PDB file of C-alpha atoms in Angstrom:
ATOM      1  CA  MET A   1      79.635 102.468 168.476  1.00 66.00           C
ATOM      2  CA  THR A   2      78.674 102.217 164.849  1.00 79.00           C
ATOM      3  CA  THR A   3      75.507 100.101 165.817  1.00 87.00           C
ATOM      4  CA  ALA A   4      74.225 102.671 167.898  1.00 86.00           C
ATOM      5  CA  ALA A   5      74.790 105.420 165.478  1.00 88.00           C
ATOM      6  CA  THR A   6      73.159 103.269 162.803  1.00 91.00           C
ATOM      7  CA  GLN A   7      70.018 102.680 165.045  1.00 92.00           C
ATOM      8  CA  ALA A   8      69.973 106.495 165.987  1.00 91.00           C
ATOM      9  CA  ILE A   9      69.935 107.509 162.228  1.00 93.00           C
ATOM     10  CA  THR A  10      67.365 104.713 161.361  1.00 93.00           C
ATOM     11  CA  THR A  11      65.066 105.836 164.201  1.00 94.00           C
ATOM     12  CA  ILE A  12      65.169 109.636 163.021  1.00 94.00           C
ATOM     13  CA  VAL A  13      64.636 108.806 159.593  1.00 95.00           C
ATOM     14  CA  ARG A  14      61.716 106.278 160.498  1.00 96.00           C
ATOM     15  CA  GLU A  15      60.235 108.853 162.807  1.00 96.00           C
ATOM     16  CA  GLY A  16      60.619 111.687 160.353  1.00 94.00           C
ATOM     17  CA  LEU A  17      58.880 109.841 157.620  1.00 96.00           C
ATOM     18  CA  THR A  18      56.101 108.790 160.024  1.00 96.00           C
ATOM     19  CA  VAL A  19      55.498 112.516 160.917  1.00 93.00           C
ATOM     20  CA  LEU A  20      55.404 113.430 157.392  1.00 94.00           C
ATOM     21  CA  ALA A  21      52.951 110.691 156.258  1.00 96.00           C
ATOM     22  CA  LEU A  22      50.782 111.601 159.203  1.00 94.00           C
ATOM     23  CA  PHE A  23      50.671 115.333 158.211  1.00 90.00           C
ATOM     24  CA  GLY A  24      49.975 114.331 154.606  1.00 94.00           C
ATOM     25  CA  TYR A  25      46.950 112.272 155.914  1.00 95.00           C
ATOM     26  CA  LEU A  26      45.879 115.340 157.889  1.00 93.00           C
ATOM     27  CA  PHE A  27      46.148 117.316 154.804  1.00 92.00           C
ATOM     28  CA  TYR A  28      44.214 114.721 152.698  1.00 95.00           C
ATOM     29  CA  GLN A  29      41.382 114.750 155.306  1.00 95.00           C
ATOM     30  CA  ASN A  30      40.983 118.401 155.802  1.00 94.00           C
ATOM     31  CA  ALA A  31      43.229 120.784 154.065  1.00 93.00           C
ATOM     32  CA  LYS A  32      41.823 124.115 155.518  1.00 94.00           C
ATOM     33  CA  LEU A  33      42.045 122.722 159.177  1.00 92.00           C
ATOM     34  CA  THR A  34      45.588 121.458 158.545  1.00 91.00           C
ATOM     35  CA  LEU A  35      46.613 125.048 157.236  1.00 92.00           C
ATOM     36  CA  VAL A  36      44.999 126.605 160.022  1.00 92.00           C
ATOM     37  CA  PHE A  37      47.057 124.252 162.465  1.00 89.00           C
ATOM     38  CA  PHE A  38      50.302 125.005 160.728  1.00 90.00           C
ATOM     39  CA  LEU A  39      49.706 128.782 160.936  1.00 93.00           C
ATOM     40  CA  LEU A  40      48.323 128.961 164.435  1.00 93.00           C
ATOM     41  CA  GLY A  41      50.191 125.888 166.083  1.00 91.00           C
ATOM     42  CA  PRO A  42      53.759 127.663 166.317  1.00 93.00           C
ATOM     43  CA  PRO A  43      52.446 131.157 167.729  1.00 93.00           C
ATOM     44  CA  LEU A  44      50.350 129.402 170.361  1.00 91.00           C
ATOM     45  CA  ALA A  45      53.147 127.059 171.526  1.00 92.00           C
ATOM     46  CA  LEU A  46      55.376 130.040 171.943  1.00 93.00           C
ATOM     47  CA  ILE A  47      52.745 131.872 173.936  1.00 90.00           C
ATOM     48  CA  ILE A  48      52.025 128.789 176.096  1.00 89.00           C
ATOM     49  CA  ASN A  49      55.757 128.371 176.502  1.00 92.00           C
ATOM     50  CA  TRP A  50      56.246 132.010 177.571  1.00 90.00           C
ATOM     51  CA  ILE A  51      53.377 131.773 180.204  1.00 88.00           C
ATOM     52  CA  GLY A  52      54.723 128.500 181.741  1.00 88.00           C
ATOM     53  CA  LYS A  53      58.181 130.115 182.097  1.00 92.00           C
ATOM     54  CA  LYS A  54      56.692 133.420 183.841  1.00 89.00           C
ATOM     55  CA  ILE A  55      54.685 130.988 185.977  1.00 89.00           C
ATOM     56  CA  LYS A  56      57.878 129.017 187.082  1.00 91.00           C
ATOM     57  CA  LEU A  57      59.791 132.289 187.676  1.00 91.00           C
ATOM     58  CA  TYR A  58      56.959 134.094 189.825  1.00 89.00           C
ATOM     59  CA  GLY A  59      56.317 130.620 191.656  1.00 89.00           C
ATOM     60  CA  ARG A  60      60.169 130.315 192.601  1.00 91.00           C
ATOM     61  CA  GLY A  61      60.012 134.100 193.704  1.00 89.00           C
ATOM     62  CA  ILE A  62      56.963 133.293 195.752  1.00 89.00           C
ATOM     63  CA  GLN A  63      58.386 130.310 197.229  1.00 90.00           C
ATOM     64  CA  ALA A  64      61.524 132.163 198.251  1.00 90.00           C
ATOM     65  CA  SER A  65      59.499 135.180 199.593  1.00 88.00           C
ATOM     66  CA  VAL A  66      57.048 132.799 201.658  1.00 87.00           C
ATOM     67  CA  GLY A  67      60.338 131.358 203.029  1.00 89.00           C
ATOM     68  CA  GLU A  68      61.600 134.566 203.983  1.00 87.00           C
ATOM     69  CA  LEU A  69      58.298 135.560 205.567  1.00 85.00           C
ATOM     70  CA  ASN A  70      58.429 132.468 207.739  1.00 87.00           C
ATOM     71  CA  HIS A  71      61.935 133.093 208.727  1.00 85.00           C
ATOM     72  CA  VAL A  72      61.159 136.619 209.785  1.00 82.00           C
ATOM     73  CA  SER A  73      58.081 135.470 211.658  1.00 82.00           C
ATOM     74  CA  ALA A  74      59.932 132.578 213.467  1.00 83.00           C
ATOM     75  CA  GLU A  75      62.682 135.129 214.360  1.00 78.00           C
ATOM     76  CA  VAL A  76      60.388 137.499 215.729  1.00 75.00           C
ATOM     77  CA  PHE A  77      58.222 135.147 217.772  1.00 77.00           C
ATOM     78  CA  SER A  78      61.426 133.337 219.223  1.00 77.00           C
ATOM     79  CA  GLY A  79      63.053 136.681 220.396  1.00 71.00           C
ATOM     80  CA  ILE A  80      59.860 138.671 221.376  1.00 67.00           C
ATOM     81  CA  ARG A  81      61.269 139.456 224.724  1.00 63.00           C
ATOM     82  CA  LEU A  82      64.410 140.668 223.342  1.00 65.00           C
ATOM     83  CA  ILE A  83      62.670 142.784 220.591  1.00 62.00           C
ATOM     84  CA  LYS A  84      60.374 144.465 223.070  1.00 62.00           C
ATOM     85  CA  SER A  85      63.262 145.038 225.550  1.00 64.00           C
ATOM     86  CA  SER A  86      65.476 146.737 222.901  1.00 66.00           C
ATOM     87  CA  VAL A  87      62.666 148.682 221.311  1.00 66.00           C
ATOM     88  CA  GLY A  88      63.229 146.804 218.089  1.00 68.00           C
ATOM     89  CA  GLU A  89      59.564 146.484 217.602  1.00 73.00           C
ATOM     90  CA  SER A  90      59.387 148.950 214.770  1.00 77.00           C
ATOM     91  CA  ASN A  91      62.316 147.408 212.787  1.00 77.00           C
ATOM     92  CA  ALA A  92      60.738 144.012 213.243  1.00 76.00           C
ATOM     93  CA  ASN A  93      57.358 145.300 211.928  1.00 80.00           C
ATOM     94  CA  LYS A  94      59.157 147.121 208.933  1.00 85.00           C
ATOM     95  CA  ARG A  95      61.021 143.850 207.989  1.00 83.00           C
ATOM     96  CA  PHE A  96      57.759 141.946 208.213  1.00 83.00           C
ATOM     97  CA  ARG A  97      55.748 144.521 206.094  1.00 87.00           C
ATOM     98  CA  ASN A  98      58.727 144.582 203.390  1.00 88.00           C
ATOM     99  CA  VAL A  99      58.721 140.839 202.973  1.00 87.00           C
ATOM    100  CA  SER A 100      54.925 140.602 203.107  1.00 87.00           C
ATOM    101  CA  SER A 101      54.635 143.323 200.463  1.00 88.00           C
ATOM    102  CA  ARG A 102      57.116 141.538 198.222  1.00 87.00           C
ATOM    103  CA  THR A 103      55.084 138.214 198.633  1.00 87.00           C
ATOM    104  CA  LYS A 104      51.844 140.039 197.688  1.00 88.00           C
ATOM    105  CA  LYS A 105      53.399 141.760 194.716  1.00 88.00           C
ATOM    106  CA  LEU A 106      54.707 138.397 193.200  1.00 86.00           C
ATOM    107  CA  THR A 107      51.158 136.664 194.012  1.00 86.00           C
ATOM    108  CA  LEU A 108      49.518 139.298 192.123  1.00 86.00           C
ATOM    109  CA  LYS A 109      51.895 138.994 189.186  1.00 85.00           C
ATOM    110  CA  MET A 110      51.532 135.258 189.232  1.00 84.00           C
ATOM    111  CA  SER A 111      47.709 135.657 189.277  1.00 82.00           C
ATOM    112  CA  LYS A 112      47.754 137.930 186.441  1.00 81.00           C
ATOM    113  CA  ILE A 113      49.847 135.500 184.271  1.00 80.00           C
ATOM    114  CA  SER A 114      47.726 132.562 185.407  1.00 77.00           C
ATOM    115  CA  CYS A 115      44.673 134.496 184.018  1.00 77.00           C
ATOM    116  CA  TYR A 116      45.935 133.996 180.565  1.00 73.00           C
ATOM    117  CA  LEU A 117      45.489 130.216 181.018  1.00 72.00           C
ATOM    118  CA  TYR A 118      42.138 130.608 182.859  1.00 69.00           C
ATOM    119  CA  PRO A 119      40.079 133.391 181.588  1.00 64.00           C
ATOM    120  CA  TYR A 120      37.440 135.008 183.443  1.00 57.00           C
ATOM    121  CA  ASP A 121      33.961 133.587 183.250  1.00 51.00           C
ATOM    122  CA  ALA A 122      31.364 136.448 183.087  1.00 49.00           C
ATOM    123  CA  ASN A 123      28.588 134.382 184.359  1.00 49.00           C
ATOM    124  CA  ASP A 124      30.561 133.197 187.501  1.00 50.00           C
ATOM    125  CA  ASP A 125      28.459 134.215 190.378  1.00 49.00           C
ATOM    126  CA  HIS A 126      30.808 133.996 193.544  1.00 51.00           C
ATOM    127  CA  HIS A 127      28.220 134.816 196.103  1.00 51.00           C
ATOM    128  CA  GLY A 128      25.358 132.709 194.692  1.00 54.00           C
ATOM    129  CA  ASP A 129      22.803 135.459 194.850  1.00 54.00           C
ATOM    130  CA  GLY A 130      23.767 137.247 191.645  1.00 51.00           C
ATOM    131  CA  SER A 131      25.827 140.114 193.701  1.00 50.00           C
ATOM    132  CA  SER A 132      29.406 140.808 193.153  1.00 48.00           C
ATOM    133  CA  ASP A 133      32.090 142.764 194.972  1.00 46.00           C
ATOM    134  CA  VAL A 134      33.420 146.092 193.616  1.00 44.00           C
ATOM    135  CA  TYR A 135      37.010 144.976 194.132  1.00 44.00           C
ATOM    136  CA  SER A 136      36.591 141.661 192.402  1.00 46.00           C
ATOM    137  CA  THR A 137      34.570 143.180 189.471  1.00 47.00           C
ATOM    138  CA  SER A 138      37.461 145.904 188.995  1.00 46.00           C
ATOM    139  CA  LEU A 139      40.120 143.464 189.520  1.00 48.00           C
ATOM    140  CA  SER A 140      38.468 140.954 187.141  1.00 49.00           C
ATOM    141  CA  ARG A 141      38.216 143.532 184.545  1.00 49.00           C
ATOM    142  CA  HIS A 142      42.033 144.555 184.924  1.00 49.00           C
ATOM    143  CA  TYR A 143      43.355 141.174 185.449  1.00 49.00           C
ATOM    144  CA  GLY A 144      40.969 139.283 183.346  1.00 48.00           C
ATOM    145  CA  CYS A 145      39.755 136.384 185.484  1.00 51.00           C
ATOM    146  CA  SER A 146      38.032 135.215 188.729  1.00 50.00           C
ATOM    147  CA  THR A 147      41.212 134.791 190.731  1.00 48.00           C
ATOM    148  CA  ALA A 148      40.818 138.499 191.572  1.00 49.00           C
ATOM    149  CA  TYR A 149      38.008 137.570 193.698  1.00 45.00           C
ATOM    150  CA  CYS A 150      40.141 135.081 195.541  1.00 48.00           C
ATOM    151  CA  LEU A 151      42.667 137.683 196.080  1.00 48.00           C
ATOM    152  CA  CYS A 152      40.191 140.080 197.561  1.00 46.00           C
ATOM    153  CA  ASN A 153      38.555 137.681 199.875  1.00 44.00           C
ATOM    154  CA  SER A 154      41.923 136.069 201.112  1.00 46.00           C
ATOM    155  CA  GLY A 155      43.068 139.279 202.735  1.00 46.00           C
ATOM    156  CA  TRP A 156      45.872 140.092 200.336  1.00 46.00           C
ATOM    157  CA  LEU A 157      44.369 143.438 199.196  1.00 44.00           C
ATOM    158  CA  VAL A 158      43.467 144.729 202.685  1.00 39.00           C
ATOM    159  CA  THR A 159      45.718 147.571 203.645  1.00 34.00           C
TER     160      THR A 159
END
């Protein structure tokens, strides 16, 4: 037990001194750049961590929502005769619409968060002919990325 504790303490001290020596060397090479790194590094790490957590959260929600959408669709298709005979068509449509709407909202939220990682490129020509869609332009301005174009043309925004 004492050998493991001694090795752990030795490793912590050795690695700590290595990190300090490397930062000292960085400071020796370029003091301004090192200070900029120390000032901007932690806030950027926190922002990236926050974005990653949001993407993970929305990803789980989308996965659950798509699973529920798949379940509702399979349920409706497997019992289509029963639904039609019991005049439950409007209820089935309402359930499907609710699940679909929830999936769409989560997907748009995730796209909005993902845009922070992949900013919109103003020179991106989606059609190849210099034209752009009204919807993709307004969504790109709002969400700040070209993901809005994908959402417009994939049918998510069709009402």
